[in-house]
């Protein structure tokens, strides 16, 4: 349930960005939410809808227009696939500091995403485009090519070295299977202890990678992960 700080917004655009994945763009009808890169908000559809946390995938500081990317994974997220422009939503937040470390460190950055876990990184790409020469890598895991969310946007980010990893597509010419420390070592030239890591995806992926990176003596303060599940 949202508190009295919830801010009323109107849906301005609804865009399908992947199979059962929808970007919902909203304009404030009063105060702005004003998230920092990587933060999330709680969203409620109408007066009595379910409330869920979503990472902010886009934000316009001037207009206050804000967007979240929603994958159909349950009752609330399935219903949100049918939301229409003009409808009313209530937002509370922002919360979280997931990607702040990326903006505060000069280390090369490794972003690791699984499925809809790509959403915190879409804004980060925009922010880091203003840091020419910054070493940026994205390892993005999905089951199939057709499930890659924001594929065009990601591959147009020339300042990011993108490695797609597909687990259920045996004919895929690139990396197949899952994102592991061995895969990271294959594509990264430096010792893993020299990188800053941001991980966002299914809990099992996140936990395995955290443990594996710790096993490679990567300091805990260089491993950051999203704090809520999708």
Coordinates of C-alpha atoms in Angstrom, one line a residue:
X1 CA 0.0 0.0 0.0
X2 CA 1.4 3.4 -0.9
X3 CA 1.6 6.2 1.6
X4 CA 0.5 9.8 1.5
X5 CA 3.8 10.7 -0.4
X6 CA 2.6 8.9 -3.5
X7 CA 2.6 11.2 -6.6
X8 CA -0.2 11.1 -9.2
X9 CA 0.9 10.6 -12.8
X10 CA -0.9 10.0 -16.1
X11 CA 0.3 7.4 -18.6
X12 CA 1.5 9.2 -21.7
X13 CA 2.9 6.3 -23.8
X14 CA 2.8 2.5 -23.7
X15 CA 5.4 0.6 -25.9
X16 CA 5.9 -3.1 -26.3
X17 CA 9.7 -3.6 -26.1
X18 CA 9.9 -7.4 -26.0
X19 CA 7.7 -10.5 -25.6
X20 CA 5.3 -9.7 -22.7
X21 CA 7.6 -6.8 -21.8
X22 CA 6.1 -3.2 -21.9
X23 CA 7.6 0.2 -21.2
X24 CA 5.1 2.5 -19.5
X25 CA 5.9 6.2 -19.7
X26 CA 4.1 8.6 -17.3
X27 CA 3.9 12.3 -16.8
X28 CA 3.5 13.9 -13.3
X29 CA 0.2 15.7 -12.6
X30 CA 1.8 17.4 -9.6
X31 CA 5.2 16.8 -8.0
X32 CA 8.0 15.0 -9.8
X33 CA 9.5 11.8 -8.5
X34 CA 13.1 12.8 -9.6
X35 CA 15.0 9.5 -9.3
X36 CA 18.8 9.1 -9.6
X37 CA 20.3 6.6 -12.0
X38 CA 19.5 3.0 -10.9
X39 CA 16.8 3.9 -8.4
X40 CA 13.4 2.3 -8.3
X41 CA 9.8 3.5 -7.5
X42 CA 6.7 1.8 -6.3
X43 CA 3.8 1.9 -8.8
X44 CA 0.1 1.5 -8.2
X45 CA -2.4 1.5 -11.1
X46 CA -5.5 3.5 -10.2
X47 CA -6.8 3.8 -6.7
X48 CA -7.1 0.1 -5.8
X49 CA -4.5 -1.7 -8.0
X50 CA -1.7 -3.8 -6.7
X51 CA 1.6 -2.1 -5.8
X52 CA 5.0 -3.3 -7.1
X53 CA 8.5 -1.9 -7.2
X54 CA 10.0 -1.2 -10.6
X55 CA 13.4 0.1 -11.6
X56 CA 13.2 3.4 -13.5
X57 CA 14.4 2.8 -17.0
X58 CA 14.0 6.3 -18.3
X59 CA 13.6 9.8 -16.8
X60 CA 13.4 13.3 -18.2
X61 CA 14.6 15.8 -15.6
X62 CA 13.0 18.8 -17.3
X63 CA 9.5 17.4 -17.8
X64 CA 9.5 14.9 -15.0
X65 CA 8.4 12.2 -17.4
X66 CA 9.3 8.8 -16.0
X67 CA 9.2 5.2 -17.5
X68 CA 9.4 1.7 -16.1
X69 CA 9.8 -1.5 -18.0
X70 CA 7.4 -4.3 -16.9
X71 CA 7.7 -8.0 -17.8
X72 CA 4.6 -10.2 -17.3
X73 CA 5.6 -12.4 -14.4
X74 CA 2.5 -12.4 -12.1
X75 CA -0.9 -11.0 -11.4
X76 CA 0.0 -7.3 -11.2
X77 CA 2.6 -7.3 -14.0
X78 CA 0.3 -9.3 -16.3
X79 CA -2.4 -6.7 -15.8
X80 CA 0.0 -3.8 -16.5
X81 CA 0.5 -5.2 -20.0
X82 CA -2.9 -3.8 -20.8
X83 CA -2.6 -0.3 -19.4
X84 CA -3.5 2.5 -21.8
X85 CA -2.3 6.1 -22.3
X86 CA -4.5 8.5 -20.3
X87 CA -4.9 6.2 -17.3
X88 CA -3.9 7.3 -13.8
X89 CA -1.1 5.7 -11.7
X90 CA 0.5 6.6 -8.4
X91 CA 4.2 6.5 -7.8
X92 CA 6.2 6.6 -4.6
X93 CA 9.9 6.9 -4.2
X94 CA 12.6 7.0 -5.4
X95 CA 14.5 4.3 -3.4
X96 CA 17.8 2.5 -3.8
X97 CA 21.3 3.4 -4.9
X98 CA 22.1 0.4 -7.1
X99 CA 24.2 2.1 -9.8
X100 CA 25.6 5.0 -7.8
X101 CA 28.9 3.2 -7.4
X102 CA 29.3 3.2 -11.2
X103 CA 29.3 7.0 -11.2
X104 CA 31.5 7.4 -8.2
X105 CA 34.4 5.1 -9.2
X106 CA 37.0 5.4 -12.0
X107 CA 37.4 1.6 -12.3
X108 CA 36.4 -0.2 -15.5
X109 CA 32.8 -1.2 -15.1
X110 CA 31.2 -4.6 -15.7
X111 CA 27.4 -4.7 -15.9
X112 CA 25.8 -8.1 -15.7
X113 CA 22.1 -8.5 -16.5
X114 CA 19.6 -11.3 -16.7
X115 CA 16.3 -10.9 -18.6
X116 CA 14.4 -7.9 -17.4
X117 CA 17.3 -7.1 -15.1
X118 CA 18.6 -4.9 -18.0
X119 CA 16.3 -2.0 -16.9
X120 CA 18.7 -0.3 -14.4
X121 CA 21.3 -0.1 -17.0
X122 CA 19.4 1.7 -19.7
X123 CA 19.7 5.0 -18.0
X124 CA 23.3 4.2 -16.9
X125 CA 24.3 3.9 -20.6
X126 CA 23.0 7.4 -21.2
X127 CA 24.9 8.8 -18.1
X128 CA 28.2 7.1 -19.0
X129 CA 28.1 8.2 -22.6
X130 CA 29.4 11.5 -21.3
X131 CA 32.6 9.8 -20.0
X132 CA 34.6 9.2 -23.1
X133 CA 37.3 6.5 -22.7
X134 CA 35.6 4.8 -19.8
X135 CA 35.9 1.0 -20.1
X136 CA 32.4 -0.4 -20.1
X137 CA 31.2 -4.0 -20.5
X138 CA 27.7 -5.5 -20.5
X139 CA 27.1 -9.3 -20.2
X140 CA 23.4 -9.8 -20.9
X141 CA 21.8 -13.3 -20.4
X142 CA 18.6 -14.4 -21.9
X143 CA 17.0 -17.7 -23.1
X144 CA 16.4 -16.7 -26.7
X145 CA 17.4 -13.9 -29.1
X146 CA 13.7 -12.9 -29.3
X147 CA 13.7 -12.2 -25.6
X148 CA 16.4 -9.6 -25.6
X149 CA 14.8 -6.4 -24.2
X150 CA 16.0 -3.1 -25.7
X151 CA 18.2 -4.9 -28.1
X152 CA 18.5 -2.1 -30.6
X153 CA 19.2 0.5 -27.9
X154 CA 21.9 -1.7 -26.3
X155 CA 23.7 -2.5 -29.5
X156 CA 23.6 1.2 -30.6
X157 CA 25.6 2.1 -27.4
X158 CA 29.0 2.1 -29.1
X159 CA 30.7 3.1 -25.9
X160 CA 29.7 -0.3 -24.3
X161 CA 31.2 -3.7 -25.1
X162 CA 28.1 -5.9 -25.3
X163 CA 28.3 -9.7 -24.9
X164 CA 24.9 -11.5 -25.3
X165 CA 24.7 -14.9 -23.6
X166 CA 21.8 -17.3 -24.6
X167 CA 20.9 -20.4 -22.6
X168 CA 18.3 -22.1 -24.8
X169 CA 19.4 -21.4 -28.4
X170 CA 21.8 -24.1 -29.5
X171 CA 22.4 -22.5 -33.0
X172 CA 23.3 -19.1 -31.6
X173 CA 26.7 -18.1 -33.0
X174 CA 27.8 -16.2 -29.9
X175 CA 28.1 -17.2 -26.3
X176 CA 25.8 -19.9 -25.1
X177 CA 24.9 -21.1 -21.6
X178 CA 25.1 -18.9 -18.6
X179 CA 27.2 -16.0 -17.4
X180 CA 30.0 -17.4 -15.3
X181 CA 33.3 -16.2 -13.9
X182 CA 35.1 -18.2 -16.6
X183 CA 33.0 -16.3 -19.3
X184 CA 33.9 -13.0 -17.7
X185 CA 37.6 -13.9 -17.8
X186 CA 37.4 -14.9 -21.4
X187 CA 36.2 -11.4 -22.4
X188 CA 37.9 -9.2 -19.9
X189 CA 41.6 -8.5 -20.3
X190 CA 42.3 -7.3 -16.7
X191 CA 42.4 -9.2 -13.4
X192 CA 38.8 -9.3 -12.1
X193 CA 39.9 -7.4 -9.0
X194 CA 40.4 -4.3 -11.1
X195 CA 36.7 -4.0 -12.1
X196 CA 33.6 -2.7 -10.5
X197 CA 30.7 -5.1 -10.9
X198 CA 26.9 -4.4 -11.1
X199 CA 24.6 -7.4 -11.2
X200 CA 20.9 -7.4 -11.8
X201 CA 18.8 -10.4 -12.6
X202 CA 17.2 -13.6 -11.2
X203 CA 18.2 -14.2 -7.5
X204 CA 20.0 -17.5 -8.4
X205 CA 22.1 -15.8 -11.0
X206 CA 23.0 -13.0 -8.7
X207 CA 23.9 -15.2 -5.8
X208 CA 26.1 -17.5 -7.9
X209 CA 28.0 -14.6 -9.4
X210 CA 28.5 -12.8 -6.1
X211 CA 30.0 -16.0 -4.6
X212 CA 32.1 -16.7 -7.6
X213 CA 33.5 -13.2 -7.7
X214 CA 34.3 -13.4 -4.0
X215 CA 36.1 -16.6 -4.7
X216 CA 38.3 -14.7 -7.2
X217 CA 39.2 -12.3 -4.4
X218 CA 37.1 -9.4 -5.8
X219 CA 36.5 -7.1 -2.8
X220 CA 32.9 -7.1 -1.6
X221 CA 32.7 -3.3 -2.0
X222 CA 33.3 -3.7 -5.7
X223 CA 30.3 -6.0 -6.2
X224 CA 26.9 -4.3 -6.3
X225 CA 23.5 -6.0 -6.9
X226 CA 19.9 -5.0 -7.2
X227 CA 18.0 -5.3 -3.9
X228 CA 14.6 -6.5 -5.1
X229 CA 13.4 -9.2 -7.4
X230 CA 11.3 -8.8 -10.6

